[in-house]
Structures are given as structure tokens and as C-alpha cells.
Short mmCIF file of C-alpha atoms in Angstrom, two decimals:
data_model
loop_
_atom_site.label_atom_id
_atom_site.label_comp_id
_atom_site.label_asym_id
_atom_site.label_seq_id
_atom_site.Cartn_x
_atom_site.Cartn_y
_atom_site.Cartn_z
CA MET A 43 44.21 14.67 -65.39
CA ALA A 44 45.46 11.76 -63.29
CA SER A 45 47.61 12.42 -60.27
CA GLU A 46 51.21 11.28 -60.22
CA THR A 47 50.31 8.61 -57.66
CA GLY A 48 47.72 7.16 -60.01
CA ALA A 49 45.07 7.58 -57.32
CA GLY A 50 42.72 9.44 -59.64
CA PRO A 51 41.98 12.94 -60.87
CA SER A 52 42.68 15.98 -58.74
CA THR A 53 39.48 16.94 -56.95
CA ALA A 54 40.07 20.70 -57.18
CA LEU A 55 40.92 20.70 -60.88
CA LEU A 56 37.63 18.98 -61.62
CA THR A 57 36.46 22.59 -61.58
CA ASP A 58 35.63 23.84 -65.06
CA HIS A 59 37.48 26.78 -66.60
CA TYR A 60 34.32 28.82 -67.00
CA GLU A 61 33.55 28.49 -63.28
CA LEU A 62 36.88 30.14 -62.48
CA THR A 63 36.11 32.87 -65.02
CA MET A 64 32.86 33.63 -63.15
CA LEU A 65 34.64 33.38 -59.81
CA GLY A 66 37.37 35.87 -60.74
CA SER A 67 34.90 38.38 -62.13
CA ALA A 68 32.56 38.09 -59.14
CA LEU A 69 35.42 38.52 -56.66
CA ALA A 70 36.63 41.58 -58.55
CA ASP A 71 33.28 43.40 -58.50
CA GLY A 72 32.30 42.33 -54.97
CA THR A 73 29.33 40.12 -55.92
CA GLY A 74 31.24 36.94 -55.07
CA ASN A 75 30.33 37.45 -51.40
CA ARG A 76 26.59 37.58 -52.00
CA ARG A 77 24.67 34.80 -50.26
CA CYS A 78 23.24 32.51 -52.90
CA VAL A 79 21.32 29.29 -53.37
CA PHE A 80 22.10 26.81 -56.14
CA GLU A 81 19.78 23.93 -56.92
CA VAL A 82 20.35 20.63 -58.71
CA PHE A 83 17.39 19.28 -60.66
CA ALA A 84 16.51 17.55 -63.92
CA ARG A 85 14.15 19.30 -66.30
CA ARG A 86 13.03 15.98 -67.70
CA LEU A 87 13.73 12.26 -67.45
CA PRO A 88 15.62 10.44 -70.20
CA GLY A 89 13.35 9.21 -72.99
CA GLY A 90 11.25 6.25 -71.96
CA ARG A 91 12.02 6.53 -68.25
CA ARG A 92 9.26 6.90 -65.69
CA TYR A 93 11.41 7.62 -62.65
CA GLY A 94 14.98 8.46 -61.72
CA VAL A 95 17.07 7.24 -58.80
CA VAL A 96 19.29 9.58 -56.79
CA ALA A 97 22.80 8.18 -56.38
CA GLY A 98 26.23 9.66 -55.68
CA THR A 99 25.27 12.01 -52.85
CA ALA A 100 27.73 10.45 -50.41
CA ARG A 101 30.48 10.73 -53.01
CA VAL A 102 29.58 14.38 -53.57
CA LEU A 103 29.89 15.15 -49.87
CA GLU A 104 33.22 13.36 -49.67
CA ALA A 105 34.50 15.25 -52.71
CA ILE A 106 33.42 18.63 -51.31
CA ALA A 107 35.10 17.87 -47.98
CA ASP A 108 38.33 17.13 -49.87
CA PHE A 109 38.00 20.10 -52.23
CA ARG A 110 41.28 21.98 -51.81
CA PHE A 111 43.72 23.63 -54.20
CA THR A 112 47.22 22.32 -53.58
CA GLU A 113 50.39 24.20 -54.41
CA ALA A 114 50.81 22.15 -57.57
CA GLU A 115 47.29 22.96 -58.73
CA LEU A 116 47.67 26.64 -57.94
CA ALA A 117 50.95 26.67 -59.86
CA GLN A 118 49.17 25.12 -62.85
CA LEU A 119 46.49 27.82 -62.77
CA GLU A 120 49.12 30.55 -62.41
CA SER A 121 51.36 29.29 -65.20
CA THR A 122 48.44 29.07 -67.63
CA ALA A 123 46.99 32.43 -66.55
CA VAL A 124 43.58 30.90 -65.87
CA VAL A 125 43.07 33.25 -62.90
CA ASP A 126 44.60 36.46 -61.61
CA ASP A 127 46.63 36.83 -58.41
CA ALA A 128 43.65 37.88 -56.28
CA THR A 129 41.62 34.85 -57.34
CA LEU A 130 44.65 32.61 -56.88
CA SER A 131 45.03 33.85 -53.32
CA TRP A 132 41.32 33.23 -52.64
CA LEU A 133 41.56 29.67 -54.00
CA ALA A 134 44.56 28.91 -51.80
CA ASP A 135 42.37 29.37 -48.70
CA TYR A 136 39.23 27.71 -50.09
CA THR A 137 37.02 25.51 -47.97
CA PHE A 138 33.27 25.20 -48.35
CA SER A 139 31.53 26.71 -45.31
CA GLY A 140 27.92 26.66 -46.46
CA ASP A 141 24.90 24.41 -46.03
CA ILE A 142 23.55 21.59 -48.20
CA GLU A 143 20.21 19.81 -48.20
CA GLY A 144 19.10 17.14 -50.60
CA TYR A 145 17.32 13.93 -51.41
CA PRO A 146 18.99 10.96 -49.73
CA GLU A 147 20.59 8.37 -51.98
CA GLY A 148 18.09 5.78 -53.10
CA GLU A 149 15.27 8.32 -53.27
CA LEU A 150 13.24 8.50 -56.47
CA TYR A 151 13.20 11.79 -58.35
CA PHE A 152 11.10 13.30 -61.13
CA PRO A 153 11.25 16.39 -63.38
CA GLY A 154 11.84 19.47 -61.24
CA SER A 155 12.68 17.60 -58.02
CA PRO A 156 15.09 19.73 -55.92
CA ILE A 157 17.63 16.93 -55.65
CA LEU A 158 20.37 19.01 -54.02
CA THR A 159 20.38 22.53 -52.58
CA VAL A 160 23.72 24.28 -52.03
CA ARG A 161 23.75 27.47 -49.92
CA GLY A 162 26.74 29.75 -49.44
CA THR A 163 28.43 32.72 -51.03
CA PHE A 164 28.35 32.82 -54.80
CA ALA A 165 32.10 32.33 -54.89
CA GLU A 166 32.27 29.21 -52.71
CA ALA A 167 29.23 27.58 -54.32
CA VAL A 168 29.76 28.34 -58.00
CA ILE A 169 33.07 26.48 -58.26
CA LEU A 170 31.38 23.26 -57.11
CA GLU A 171 29.12 23.00 -60.15
CA THR A 172 31.16 20.63 -62.30
CA LEU A 173 32.22 18.53 -59.31
CA VAL A 174 28.63 18.06 -58.12
CA LEU A 175 27.11 17.44 -61.54
CA SER A 176 29.81 15.06 -62.74
CA ILE A 177 29.13 12.75 -59.80
CA LEU A 178 25.34 13.02 -59.59
CA ASN A 179 24.76 12.79 -63.34
CA HIS A 180 26.92 9.69 -63.64
CA ASP A 181 25.83 7.80 -60.55
CA SER A 182 22.14 8.62 -60.90
CA ALA A 183 22.15 7.51 -64.54
CA ILE A 184 23.69 4.17 -63.56
CA ALA A 185 21.36 3.66 -60.60
CA SER A 186 18.29 4.56 -62.65
CA ALA A 187 19.19 1.99 -65.30
CA ALA A 188 20.17 -0.62 -62.72
CA ALA A 189 16.87 -0.22 -60.87
CA ARG A 190 14.97 -0.98 -64.07
CA MET A 191 17.12 -4.07 -64.58
CA SER A 192 16.61 -5.23 -61.00
CA GLY A 193 12.88 -4.82 -61.40
CA ALA A 194 12.91 -6.79 -64.65
CA ALA A 195 14.89 -9.57 -62.93
CA ASN A 196 12.00 -9.98 -60.50
CA GLY A 197 14.09 -11.09 -57.55
CA ARG A 198 16.75 -13.02 -59.42
CA PRO A 199 20.27 -11.76 -58.61
CA ILE A 200 22.28 -9.66 -61.04
CA ILE A 201 26.08 -9.46 -61.09
CA GLU A 202 27.58 -6.12 -62.13
CA MET A 203 30.46 -6.88 -64.47
CA GLY A 204 31.00 -3.73 -66.55
CA GLY A 205 34.51 -2.75 -65.46
CA ARG A 206 35.92 -3.44 -68.91
CA ARG A 207 33.35 -1.24 -70.60
CA THR A 208 33.98 2.13 -68.97
CA HIS A 209 36.69 4.36 -67.50
CA GLU A 210 38.66 2.65 -64.76
CA TYR A 211 37.56 5.11 -62.05
CA ALA A 212 33.99 5.33 -63.31
CA ALA A 213 33.79 1.54 -63.06
CA VAL A 214 34.12 1.68 -59.28
CA ALA A 215 31.41 4.33 -58.95
CA ALA A 216 29.19 2.41 -61.38
CA ALA A 217 29.50 -0.75 -59.31
CA ARG A 218 28.44 1.19 -56.21
CA ALA A 219 25.45 2.77 -57.97
CA ALA A 220 24.34 -0.57 -59.40
CA TYR A 221 24.53 -2.19 -55.97
CA LEU A 222 22.52 0.66 -54.47
CA ALA A 223 19.87 0.01 -57.12
CA GLY A 224 19.51 -3.68 -56.31
CA PHE A 225 22.34 -5.58 -58.00
CA ALA A 226 23.50 -8.43 -55.79
CA THR A 227 27.26 -8.44 -56.39
CA THR A 228 30.03 -6.94 -58.50
CA SER A 229 33.12 -8.28 -60.22
CA ASN A 230 34.96 -5.04 -59.41
CA LEU A 231 37.40 -5.74 -56.59
CA GLU A 232 38.05 -2.08 -55.79
CA ALA A 233 34.32 -1.51 -55.33
CA GLY A 234 34.33 -4.51 -53.02
CA ARG A 235 37.20 -3.08 -50.99
CA ARG A 236 35.95 0.49 -50.87
CA TYR A 237 32.23 -0.08 -50.33
CA GLY A 238 31.99 -3.57 -48.84
CA ILE A 239 30.10 -5.01 -51.81
CA THR A 240 30.33 -8.78 -52.23
CA THR A 241 32.42 -9.68 -55.28
CA ARG A 242 31.82 -12.56 -57.65
CA GLY A 243 33.37 -13.70 -60.89
CA THR A 244 34.18 -16.68 -63.05
CA VAL A 245 36.58 -17.36 -65.89
CA ALA A 246 36.57 -15.81 -69.35
CA HIS A 247 36.91 -17.63 -72.65
CA ALA A 248 40.66 -16.97 -72.58
CA PHE A 249 40.99 -19.47 -69.73
CA MET A 250 39.14 -22.08 -71.73
CA LEU A 251 41.27 -21.48 -74.83
CA LEU A 252 44.47 -21.61 -72.77
CA HIS A 253 43.97 -25.31 -72.11
CA ASP A 254 44.27 -28.08 -74.66
CA ASN A 255 40.60 -28.95 -74.30
CA GLU A 256 37.50 -28.02 -72.35
CA GLU A 257 37.78 -30.86 -69.86
CA GLN A 258 41.27 -29.80 -68.80
CA ALA A 259 40.05 -26.25 -68.23
CA PHE A 260 37.11 -27.43 -66.14
CA ARG A 261 39.31 -29.76 -64.06
CA ALA A 262 41.80 -26.96 -63.39
CA GLN A 263 39.08 -24.58 -62.25
CA ILE A 264 37.37 -27.12 -60.02
CA ALA A 265 40.67 -28.21 -58.49
CA LYS A 266 41.26 -24.63 -57.39
CA MET A 267 37.73 -23.36 -56.73
CA GLY A 268 35.73 -26.46 -55.78
CA THR A 269 32.54 -27.79 -57.31
CA ASP A 270 30.46 -24.78 -56.25
CA THR A 271 32.15 -22.69 -58.93
CA THR A 272 30.54 -21.51 -62.20
CA LEU A 273 31.78 -23.18 -65.37
CA LEU A 274 31.68 -21.35 -68.70
CA VAL A 275 30.12 -23.85 -71.10
CA ASP A 276 29.68 -22.01 -74.41
CA THR A 277 33.27 -21.67 -75.68
CA TYR A 278 32.76 -24.47 -78.19
CA ASP A 279 29.50 -26.44 -78.11
CA ILE A 280 27.09 -25.81 -75.23
CA THR A 281 25.55 -29.28 -75.15
CA ALA A 282 28.95 -30.96 -75.08
CA GLY A 283 30.20 -28.36 -72.60
CA ILE A 284 27.39 -29.07 -70.14
CA GLU A 285 27.92 -32.81 -70.42
CA THR A 286 31.64 -32.42 -69.76
CA ALA A 287 31.03 -29.99 -66.89
CA VAL A 288 28.73 -32.39 -65.04
CA ARG A 289 30.99 -35.36 -65.72
CA VAL A 290 33.98 -33.48 -64.27
CA ALA A 291 32.27 -31.73 -61.36
CA GLY A 292 29.48 -34.19 -60.65
CA PRO A 293 25.84 -33.28 -59.98
CA GLU A 294 27.00 -30.93 -57.21
CA LEU A 295 28.24 -28.41 -59.79
CA GLY A 296 27.34 -24.93 -58.57
CA ALA A 297 26.48 -23.20 -61.83
CA ILE A 298 27.07 -22.92 -65.54
CA ARG A 299 27.33 -19.66 -67.47
CA ILE A 300 26.05 -19.03 -70.99
CA ASP A 301 27.61 -15.90 -72.49
CA SER A 302 26.49 -15.90 -76.12
CA GLY A 303 23.75 -16.85 -78.52
CA ASP A 304 20.00 -16.73 -78.03
CA VAL A 305 20.24 -17.24 -74.29
CA GLY A 306 16.51 -17.87 -73.70
CA PRO A 307 16.18 -21.11 -75.69
CA LEU A 308 19.72 -22.07 -74.72
CA ALA A 309 18.88 -21.74 -71.03
CA ARG A 310 15.76 -23.85 -71.51
CA ARG A 311 17.66 -26.65 -73.21
CA ALA A 312 20.47 -26.36 -70.66
CA ARG A 313 17.99 -26.79 -67.80
CA GLU A 314 16.53 -29.89 -69.39
CA GLN A 315 19.98 -31.36 -69.98
CA LEU A 316 21.21 -30.57 -66.45
CA ASP A 317 18.12 -32.21 -64.97
CA ARG A 318 18.60 -35.34 -67.11
CA LEU A 319 22.20 -35.53 -65.91
CA GLY A 320 21.11 -35.32 -62.28
CA ALA A 321 22.39 -31.78 -61.73
CA LYS A 322 18.99 -30.46 -60.70
CA ASP A 323 20.42 -27.86 -58.32
CA THR A 324 23.03 -26.49 -60.74
CA ARG A 325 22.20 -22.85 -61.42
CA ILE A 326 22.17 -21.20 -64.84
CA VAL A 327 23.81 -17.78 -65.18
CA VAL A 328 23.42 -15.85 -68.42
CA SER A 329 25.36 -12.84 -69.67
CA GLY A 330 26.23 -11.13 -72.94
CA ASP A 331 24.88 -7.67 -73.83
CA LEU A 332 21.88 -7.86 -71.50
CA ASP A 333 19.79 -4.82 -70.65
CA GLU A 334 16.46 -4.40 -68.85
CA HIS A 335 14.45 -5.36 -71.92
CA ALA A 336 16.47 -8.52 -72.52
CA ILE A 337 16.19 -9.44 -68.85
CA ALA A 338 12.43 -8.92 -68.91
CA ALA A 339 12.17 -11.14 -71.99
CA LEU A 340 13.96 -13.91 -70.06
CA ARG A 341 11.60 -13.80 -67.08
CA ALA A 342 9.82 -17.02 -68.08
CA GLU A 343 13.06 -18.87 -68.82
CA PRO A 344 14.91 -21.08 -66.29
CA VAL A 345 17.57 -18.47 -65.57
CA ASP A 346 18.87 -18.19 -62.01
CA ALA A 347 21.11 -15.12 -62.31
CA TYR A 348 22.22 -12.50 -64.80
CA GLY A 349 25.56 -10.88 -65.55
CA VAL A 350 25.28 -7.33 -66.87
CA GLY A 351 28.15 -5.18 -68.08
CA THR A 352 27.98 -2.63 -70.88
CA SER A 353 24.34 -1.64 -70.46
CA VAL A 354 24.53 -0.82 -66.79
CA VAL A 355 27.79 1.16 -66.82
CA THR A 356 26.52 3.25 -69.75
CA GLY A 357 23.11 3.91 -68.23
CA SER A 358 21.41 1.59 -70.73
CA GLY A 359 21.18 4.28 -73.39
CA ALA A 360 21.02 7.24 -70.97
CA PRO A 361 24.62 7.78 -69.77
CA THR A 362 23.74 11.03 -68.00
CA ALA A 363 20.80 11.93 -65.80
CA GLY A 364 20.58 15.38 -67.40
CA MET A 365 20.78 17.24 -64.09
CA VAL A 366 21.66 20.93 -63.97
CA TYR A 367 23.05 23.21 -61.24
CA LYS A 368 21.23 26.54 -61.31
CA LEU A 369 21.34 29.71 -59.27
CA VAL A 370 17.84 30.20 -57.85
CA GLU A 371 18.30 32.81 -55.11
CA VAL A 372 20.57 35.81 -54.42
CA GLU A 373 20.51 37.49 -51.00
CA GLY A 374 17.04 36.06 -50.35
CA ARG A 375 15.69 37.24 -53.72
CA PRO A 376 14.43 34.53 -56.12
CA VAL A 377 16.10 34.55 -59.53
CA GLU A 378 15.24 32.37 -62.50
CA LYS A 379 16.30 31.61 -66.02
CA ARG A 380 13.71 32.16 -68.76
CA SER A 381 15.54 30.80 -71.80
CA THR A 382 13.29 28.73 -74.06
CA HIS A 383 13.19 25.07 -73.01
CA LYS A 384 15.76 25.82 -70.29
CA GLU A 385 13.62 27.60 -67.75
CA SER A 386 14.25 27.43 -64.01
CA ARG A 387 12.00 28.32 -61.07
CA GLY A 388 13.37 30.89 -58.65
CA GLY A 389 13.74 30.52 -54.92
CA ARG A 390 15.01 27.82 -52.59
CA LYS A 391 12.67 24.87 -52.70
CA SER A 392 11.88 21.65 -50.91
CA ALA A 393 9.47 18.85 -51.73
CA VAL A 394 6.99 16.46 -50.18
CA ARG A 395 5.65 13.24 -51.64
CA ARG A 396 2.01 12.49 -51.01
CA HIS A 397 0.76 8.91 -50.62
CA ARG A 398 -2.50 7.08 -50.34
CA GLU A 399 -3.29 5.30 -47.10
CA THR A 400 -2.21 2.11 -48.88
CA GLY A 401 1.27 3.58 -49.44
CA THR A 402 0.92 4.26 -53.17
CA ALA A 403 2.56 7.53 -54.20
CA LEU A 404 0.18 10.12 -55.64
CA GLU A 405 2.27 13.17 -56.46
CA GLU A 406 5.35 15.16 -55.58
CA VAL A 407 4.67 18.66 -54.38
CA ILE A 408 7.52 21.17 -54.74
CA TYR A 409 7.24 24.31 -52.64
CA GLN A 410 9.26 27.35 -51.60
CA ALA A 411 11.40 26.35 -48.62
CA ASP A 412 10.25 29.32 -46.53
CA THR A 413 6.60 28.26 -46.79
CA VAL A 414 4.78 25.51 -44.94
CA PRO A 415 2.61 23.20 -47.04
CA GLU A 416 -0.19 21.35 -45.35
CA LEU A 417 1.11 17.86 -44.59
CA GLY A 418 -1.14 14.85 -44.58
CA GLU A 419 -0.71 11.75 -42.45
CA HIS A 420 1.00 9.84 -45.23
CA ASP A 421 3.07 12.70 -46.69
CA ARG A 422 6.86 12.55 -46.55
CA VAL A 423 9.27 15.51 -46.79
CA LEU A 424 12.04 14.46 -49.18
CA GLN A 425 15.04 16.68 -48.49
CA ILE A 426 17.28 15.97 -45.50
CA PRO A 427 20.13 18.09 -44.05
CA LEU A 428 23.51 16.99 -45.41
CA VAL A 429 25.99 19.74 -44.55
CA ARG A 430 25.82 22.52 -41.97
CA GLY A 431 28.51 25.19 -41.79
CA GLY A 432 30.71 23.18 -44.11
CA GLN A 433 30.52 20.06 -41.93
CA VAL A 434 28.70 16.86 -42.89
CA THR A 435 25.76 16.29 -40.56
CA GLY A 436 25.70 13.38 -38.11
CA GLU A 437 24.19 10.11 -39.26
CA LEU A 438 23.76 10.02 -43.02
CA PRO A 439 22.10 7.01 -44.67
CA THR A 440 24.44 4.08 -45.31
CA LEU A 441 24.65 2.28 -48.64
CA GLU A 442 22.43 -0.46 -47.22
CA ASP A 443 19.95 2.18 -45.99
CA SER A 444 19.82 3.57 -49.52
CA ARG A 445 19.13 0.13 -51.01
CA GLN A 446 16.18 -0.29 -48.66
CA LEU A 447 14.90 3.25 -49.32
CA LEU A 448 14.87 2.59 -53.05
CA ARG A 449 13.15 -0.76 -52.56
CA ARG A 450 10.36 0.93 -50.58
CA GLY A 451 10.14 3.74 -53.10
CA LEU A 452 9.66 1.37 -56.03
CA VAL A 453 6.97 -0.53 -54.14
CA SER A 454 5.14 2.78 -53.60
CA LEU A 455 4.90 3.59 -57.31
CA PRO A 456 1.67 2.96 -59.20
CA TRP A 457 2.12 -0.21 -61.25
CA GLU A 458 2.18 1.82 -64.48
CA GLY A 459 5.29 3.55 -63.20
CA LEU A 460 7.27 0.32 -63.30
CA LYS A 461 6.67 -0.35 -66.97
CA LEU A 462 9.71 -0.42 -69.26
CA SER A 463 7.74 1.08 -72.14
CA HIS A 464 7.64 4.79 -72.94
CA GLY A 465 5.25 6.82 -70.83
CA GLU A 466 4.78 9.75 -68.51
CA PRO A 467 6.65 10.00 -65.19
CA ALA A 468 5.33 7.55 -62.62
CA ILE A 469 3.91 10.32 -60.47
CA PRO A 470 3.29 13.98 -61.40
CA THR A 471 5.22 16.89 -59.89
CA MET A 472 3.54 20.17 -59.10
CA PHE A 473 4.79 23.53 -57.84
CA VAL A 474 2.76 25.22 -55.14
CA SER A 475 3.02 28.24 -52.88
CA GLY A 476 2.14 28.00 -49.22
CA GLU A 477 1.94 30.11 -46.12
CA LYS A 478 5.14 31.76 -44.93
CA ALA A 479 6.84 29.88 -42.13
#
């Protein structure tokens, strides 16, 4: 439900109806005040994926800090009889006062990784489930797909340009997640304003069709943008378009974009033609339904940059990370779900990633948080403190920090873990028990 200002959905009413049903019942019988631990994890990775990328944590913390029920929202709940008067009164005073630990953004995760741990009373933690999962599942799915695309690009820049292919608010979050995962720029101006991401963009075919001919369109664009702009050359005939582009802009033309057809052979012929025309430094940008597999197939072609839209904002076939938010501890007592194929492991957990001396990751060890595993010289504890007593901790990683963390994490994976083909997770996860702290 969008707010009247158009600023986006109400944070508090992102709560799901069934969460308020649990809340009301728990408050009524007194169990709502029990100290509990909820854990976010994924039971498995999407099919064909060998690693996942944590993204959205900063947005989760911002959303929790803003999580309040306004008078209008309380009136909505009262008028629809979603909650009783006692629960309504409790919601009116709600602020989260618990603790949160989790993997920093940009960290890799695997099946069972304790990505986020939320500690507080049952009441104050349970109503955060939908809020937390909606952000982490979306952003982590985008970042995981984008990281595969960035790896396939092998250092060539990728422009995120999927704003027209998803919800208007999701587009901004998707641009952020893609940038975190290695994309160079975005066409989304709000993402540029909000997160400081460099924006890039060129014209669409509508601009070309607006003018009486291709040359007029090129001249208009260059007159406004200069010769370092990117000209769209495939509206009519690519060969003729390239010839016209170089004639109008000269050999200093910044780039051409090919947005349709079999872009591999087209890029090859375009490079040869540009070189013959003296435009040896003119870059070739390709776009049009690209995903990680298409990008990998173009690795040997003379492509300088990629534009990716639909595939990245939809997670390239995996639009959700499949994370769940499960109760794992009540008043210090481990609890776990035993439903077939939906099991959980009880108790608050943390994790350490073990590495070879060379830096290659060996395994992820998940352990009960009140135990102390033996740490080797090259082991790294993965969870960091995020919230204490309802307040965000001091210096959290920046978006640039997260980009660098992911870059180091991908370098640490065994080479098999970077394959785009189906296979097992890049490194195994194992649950262990250790000595009590």
C-alpha cells in the first residue's frame, strides 16, 4: 500500500497479518515477553548456484529503526479488527529494543549460514519477520545474480539498466544490490541520488525514430552530449548506422551500442568496421536480454561493456534467495522445527570460515554461539554486531566496503565455485559443537 505522499509503502504495515495474529495471542497468554532468538538462513541455494551474496542488511537496519505504527496505521488495524485493543495499545508504543548480529553485506553465504540473528522478546521480534525477509530475500537474490554476471564479464564494466522491468521501488534496491555485487554504474537516477552510485545512460530507439533519419538523431545527440556519448546504431541497419555515426562524430566517438540481434558476431564486425573507419578507440556496448551465460559467451568478443536489465532485477531466474526467519531459542532453551524438508537447528549460532594459508576457503563451520570453536590462524568469524539495545552499532561497513568484501570473498573461493554450471556449493558447511564459553 503506497503512502499518500507517494514515498513508498508504510514500513509498519509491511508486517504480515499472521504475525499480528501470533503477536496478539502471545501477548494474551504472557508468552510474548519470553526472550527469544530468531535466525535468518537459507536451507539451500537456488538451483545451479554455488554461492549466495548477502545484501540488504543496511536497508534492514534502517527499516527496523523506522518501524513505528502511526495513528493512521493503527486506525486501519482497528477498523478492520486485525488486532484487539490490548495489542493495538502495545503496537502504539512499539520500538525494537533487542540485539542483532549478522553477516556483513557483501559476505558470501551457503546453506545453513546464520545470516542474521535477531534477539529480543518474542513479541518485538516476531513482527519483524516479513520486513526482514522481504528485504534480504530480494536484495540477496539480485546481488547473487549480479556477482555471477560480474564474474562472467571478467573485468569489463556492466551497466544496471533494469528499472523498466521491475517495481518502481524495487528498482532502486536492485540497482544498489547490483552495484554492491560489482556492477559499475546504473541508469536509475534515484539509486544514484540515494546511494551515490554513478549513473549512465544513452538514448532509446524512440529517440532515433523521432527524427526524420538516423543522421539527424546522431547530430542532435552529439550537439547536446558531445562526441564522448554512446550512439545507438541498430535501429535500422547496423553497418550503415556505424558509418553514419563515425561520419557525424568523427573518430573520437566515445561508444556505440548494439541492442539486438546476435550481438557476438555483430560486435566482431562492428569492431572491424570501426577500426577501418579510424575509430579505433570507440567502445562497443552491448545490451538486450543478457544474463551471466550470455555474458560469458561473449568473453572472446570485442565487447567493452554490457548493459543488463531484466535478468539482474529478477535474479536471473532466482528472484528470491529462499531465506527463512525461524525461532531457534526460547529463554535460553534451543527449539527447532522437524517438519520434513523444512528442518531447523535449534540454538543461537555463529559461524567461522576456514581458509588455507594461500587464502582459499575450505569450509564454513557453524557452531552454537555460547561455545568457542578452535580458531586457526586463517579462520575468520563471519557475524558482526549490528544492533545493541535497539541502537545500530558504531561503524558499519559502507557500500564500498561491501563491494571490496565481496571481491575478496570471490577470490577466496576454489575455482570450481565460480563455475556457472550446476554443482555443489563452493565450500561445504558443517555444524559442530564446541566447549562452553
